[in-house]
Coordinates of C-alpha atoms in Angstrom, one line a residue:
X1 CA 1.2 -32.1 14.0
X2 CA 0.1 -32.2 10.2
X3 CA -2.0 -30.6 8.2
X4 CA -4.5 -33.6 8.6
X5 CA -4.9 -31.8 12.3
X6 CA -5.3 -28.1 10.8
X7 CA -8.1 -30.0 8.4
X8 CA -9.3 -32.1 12.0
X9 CA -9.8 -28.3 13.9
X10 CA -9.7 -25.4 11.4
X11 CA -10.9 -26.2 8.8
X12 CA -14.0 -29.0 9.1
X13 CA -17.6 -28.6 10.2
X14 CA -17.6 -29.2 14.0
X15 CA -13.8 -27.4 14.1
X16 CA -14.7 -25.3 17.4
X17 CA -16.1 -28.8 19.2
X18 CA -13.5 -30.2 18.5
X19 CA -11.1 -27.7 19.9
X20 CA -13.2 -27.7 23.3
X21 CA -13.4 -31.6 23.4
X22 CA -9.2 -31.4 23.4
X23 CA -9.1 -28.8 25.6
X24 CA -11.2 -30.5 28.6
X25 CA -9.5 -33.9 27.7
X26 CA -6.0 -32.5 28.2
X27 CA -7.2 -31.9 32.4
X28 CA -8.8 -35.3 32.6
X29 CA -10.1 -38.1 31.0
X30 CA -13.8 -37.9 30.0
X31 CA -16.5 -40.3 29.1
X32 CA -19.2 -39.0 26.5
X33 CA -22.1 -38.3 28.5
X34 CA -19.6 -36.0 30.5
X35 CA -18.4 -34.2 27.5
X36 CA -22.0 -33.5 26.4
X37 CA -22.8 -32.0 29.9
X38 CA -19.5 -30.3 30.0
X39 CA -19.9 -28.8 26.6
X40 CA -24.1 -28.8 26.5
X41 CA -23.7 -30.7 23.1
X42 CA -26.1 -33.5 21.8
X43 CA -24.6 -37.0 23.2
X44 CA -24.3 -38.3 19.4
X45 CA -22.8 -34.9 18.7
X46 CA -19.7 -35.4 20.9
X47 CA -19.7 -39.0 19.9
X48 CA -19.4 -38.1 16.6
X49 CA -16.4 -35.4 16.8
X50 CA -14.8 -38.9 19.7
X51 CA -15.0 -41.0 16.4
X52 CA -13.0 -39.3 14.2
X53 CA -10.9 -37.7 16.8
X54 CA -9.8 -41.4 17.9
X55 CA -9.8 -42.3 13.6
X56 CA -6.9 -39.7 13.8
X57 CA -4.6 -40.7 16.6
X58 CA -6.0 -37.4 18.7
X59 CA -8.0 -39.5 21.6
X60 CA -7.9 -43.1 23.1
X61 CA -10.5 -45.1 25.2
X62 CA -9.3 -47.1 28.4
X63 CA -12.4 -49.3 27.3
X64 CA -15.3 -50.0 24.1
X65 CA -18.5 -49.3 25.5
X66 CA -20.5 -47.1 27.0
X67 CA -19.3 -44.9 30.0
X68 CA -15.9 -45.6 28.3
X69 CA -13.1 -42.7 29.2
X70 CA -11.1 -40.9 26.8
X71 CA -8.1 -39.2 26.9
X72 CA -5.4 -37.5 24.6
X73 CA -3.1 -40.5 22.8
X74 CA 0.0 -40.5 23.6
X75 CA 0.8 -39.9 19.8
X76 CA -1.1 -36.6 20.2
X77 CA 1.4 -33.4 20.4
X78 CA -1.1 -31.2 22.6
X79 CA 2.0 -28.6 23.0
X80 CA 2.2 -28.0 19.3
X81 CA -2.0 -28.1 19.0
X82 CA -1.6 -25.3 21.5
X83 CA 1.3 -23.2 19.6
X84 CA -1.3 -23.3 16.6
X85 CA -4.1 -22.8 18.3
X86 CA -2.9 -19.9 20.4
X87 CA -1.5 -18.6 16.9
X88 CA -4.8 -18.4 15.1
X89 CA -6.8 -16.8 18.0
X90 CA -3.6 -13.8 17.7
X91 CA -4.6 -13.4 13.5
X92 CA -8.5 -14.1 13.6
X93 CA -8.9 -10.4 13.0
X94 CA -7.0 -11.2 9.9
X95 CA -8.1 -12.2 6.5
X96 CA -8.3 -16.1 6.7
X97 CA -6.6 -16.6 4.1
X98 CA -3.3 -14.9 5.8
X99 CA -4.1 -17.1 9.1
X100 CA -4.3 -20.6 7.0
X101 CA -0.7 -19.4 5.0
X102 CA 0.6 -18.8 8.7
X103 CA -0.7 -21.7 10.8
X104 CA 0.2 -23.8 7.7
X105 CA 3.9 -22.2 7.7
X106 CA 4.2 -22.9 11.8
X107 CA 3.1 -26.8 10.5
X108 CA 6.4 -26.9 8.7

């Protein structure tokens, strides 16, 4: 994971979405209208955050179209997501400027 991905989930409007969108996706694969039930987020919404999660190798589609599932890629490292993740939830009640220098450190 890069710092592309820390931009991708801590860092960008929509970060949190995008968190729970990878979260649900590593159980099972998803189509859109799913995600927006699952998540209770407007359908264009969770397109939206789909697009440039698939733009940055995070998600793939077994199809175009609609009621096309999506899934993590396989370039996707969900383990090390998880280690940053789980990292910044342990320092929110930090300054975020001390998180970012660790989660960037971890990236390393």
């Amino acid at each position: 994971m890069n710092t592309t991905y820390f931009r991708l989930f801590f860092e960008s409007p929509g970060n949190f979405n995008r968190v729970k969108i990878v979260n649900l996706l590593n159980q099972r694969p998803y189509n859109i209208n799913q995600l927006s039930k699952e998540l209770n987020l407007n359908y264009r919404t969770v397109q939206h955050h789909i697009k440039v999660l698939g733009e940055n190798m995070v998600v793939q589609s077994d199809s175009n179209g609609y009621g096309a599932l999506f899934s993590l890629s396989d370039e996707f490292d969900i383990d090390k997501f998880m280690e940053i993740y789980n990292a910044s939830l342990d320092e929110c009640v930090l300054d975020e400027d001390v998180m970012r220098k660790k989660v960037l450190k971890m990236l390393k």
